[in-house]
XYZ file of C-alpha atoms in Angstrom:
158
model
C -14.657 -4.435 18.510
C -17.996 -1.981 16.899
C -16.673 -3.421 12.864
C -16.827 -7.665 14.265
C -19.932 -7.181 14.702
C -20.503 -5.078 11.250
C -18.212 -7.834 9.501
C -19.120 -11.325 11.651
C -18.920 -13.378 9.229
C -15.272 -13.076 8.654
C -12.225 -14.043 10.048
C -11.368 -9.004 10.767
C -6.969 -9.299 11.207
C -6.960 -5.120 12.304
C -4.166 -3.007 11.868
C -3.999 -1.822 15.999
C -1.643 1.327 17.619
C 1.077 -0.061 20.113
C -0.766 1.630 22.958
C -4.520 -0.108 22.566
C -1.270 -3.404 22.466
C 0.861 -2.340 25.894
C -2.652 -2.563 28.109
C -3.198 -5.767 30.006
C -4.937 -7.950 29.690
C -6.476 -6.182 26.126
C -2.946 -6.179 24.180
C -3.210 -10.519 24.634
C -6.841 -10.647 23.648
C -6.393 -8.580 20.582
C -3.283 -10.415 20.440
C -5.079 -14.132 21.039
C -8.106 -12.044 18.257
C -5.303 -11.372 14.672
C -4.555 -7.721 15.840
C -1.861 -6.497 13.389
C 0.772 -4.845 15.901
C 1.444 -1.391 14.348
C 4.394 0.225 16.354
C 3.842 5.253 15.252
C 7.155 5.547 17.189
C 9.175 3.263 15.476
C 9.955 2.596 11.444
C 8.879 -0.989 11.510
C 6.379 -1.595 8.535
C 6.116 -4.982 9.526
C 2.907 -4.392 10.067
C 2.511 -4.038 6.199
C 4.293 -7.813 4.994
C 1.362 -8.820 7.930
C -1.665 -7.230 6.323
C -0.154 -8.096 2.720
C 0.567 -11.381 3.414
C -3.151 -11.688 4.748
C -4.319 -10.505 2.215
C -2.832 -12.767 0.350
C -4.775 -15.907 1.296
C -7.679 -14.158 1.079
C -7.879 -12.442 5.103
C -9.728 -9.106 5.836
C -7.962 -6.986 6.735
C -9.042 -3.640 8.966
C -7.388 -0.571 8.857
C -7.680 3.702 9.812
C -6.290 4.764 7.305
C -6.131 7.821 8.970
C -3.451 6.532 11.768
C -5.267 8.014 14.903
C -8.155 9.640 16.708
C -9.117 13.269 15.249
C -8.515 15.855 18.579
C -10.975 18.402 19.505
C -11.952 20.507 16.194
C -9.838 18.973 13.598
C -11.158 18.875 10.808
C -12.145 14.933 9.814
C -11.682 12.917 9.017
C -7.607 13.391 8.904
C -5.311 13.312 5.825
C -5.145 10.199 5.173
C -2.140 7.739 4.957
C -1.371 5.536 1.717
C -0.510 2.676 3.485
C -4.266 1.473 2.823
C -3.544 2.254 -1.139
C -1.071 0.644 -1.118
C -1.974 -2.475 0.551
C -5.066 -2.445 -2.049
C -2.625 -2.535 -4.721
C -0.019 -4.139 -3.683
C -2.221 -7.621 -3.209
C -4.592 -6.510 -5.551
C -7.667 -6.242 -3.134
C -10.647 -3.630 -3.976
C -11.451 -1.337 -0.623
C -14.359 -1.976 2.047
C -15.042 2.019 2.859
C -16.414 2.034 5.971
C -17.855 5.751 7.961
C -18.658 5.274 12.188
C -19.901 7.990 14.095
C -17.079 7.319 16.481
C -20.413 7.340 19.216
C -18.627 4.011 20.680
C -18.809 4.985 24.128
C -21.646 7.628 24.489
C -24.537 6.324 25.683
C -26.407 9.966 24.960
C -25.607 8.707 20.755
C -26.118 5.669 19.226
C -22.831 4.400 17.409
C -23.581 4.332 13.772
C -22.437 3.009 10.269
C -22.623 2.516 7.377
C -20.667 0.224 4.793
C -20.195 1.735 0.712
C -19.653 -0.297 -2.103
C -16.075 -1.610 -2.984
C -13.149 0.059 -5.143
C -11.185 -1.931 -6.788
C -7.562 -0.073 -6.651
C -7.292 -0.123 -10.253
C -10.270 2.345 -11.187
C -8.577 4.803 -9.523
C -5.393 4.141 -10.886
C -3.286 5.012 -14.207
C -0.583 2.740 -16.246
C 1.944 5.778 -17.221
C 1.580 7.009 -13.289
C 4.446 6.253 -11.285
C 3.466 3.850 -7.981
C 3.363 7.284 -4.986
C 1.725 8.692 -7.578
C -1.302 5.824 -8.186
C -0.760 5.846 -4.238
C -1.849 8.978 -3.485
C -4.170 9.555 -5.954
C -5.716 5.847 -4.602
C -5.366 7.239 -1.158
C -7.393 10.627 -1.995
C -10.478 9.018 -3.936
C -10.835 6.182 -0.645
C -10.471 9.469 1.151
C -13.133 11.792 -0.876
C -15.605 7.885 -0.102
C -15.942 8.688 3.185
C -16.924 12.210 3.553
C -19.560 11.157 1.200
C -20.250 8.065 3.240
C -19.926 10.301 6.890
C -22.637 12.664 4.267
C -24.983 10.069 3.210
C -24.697 9.178 7.735
C -25.946 12.306 8.493
C -29.057 12.647 5.998
C -30.343 9.219 7.021
C -29.819 10.138 11.095
C -32.036 13.484 10.593
């Protein structure tokens, strides 16, 4: 929901886990808002096709490349799944990195967001490398940018 306020001038379609869609009436609301259903328990990658179709039509798709919320004590950000890099490369669209401090339901700590400059996938790929290597390279670059944004946000809120 926070991202809907951050990108209020665009319709944002966000990839969301099956667990959110299973909770009613939340699931119905998410579907009506254009949420993209991601079933993490199967090998159904239909969410990638749906996301790519939106991107090719000039729409905005929100992706959480870690694919889950980190558990207490885990290093953050978690390793990125390749889907965000794959989508950006296949649809030839830029990625706008966004970092939030995760304080969504914390009444003692305010939720904060920082938005980075667009990252163009072709700036991080090499024509002599295969797709898998280019996806890994771009995914690693996105993760590094998120780490930089986290550092910047922490410096700004001191």
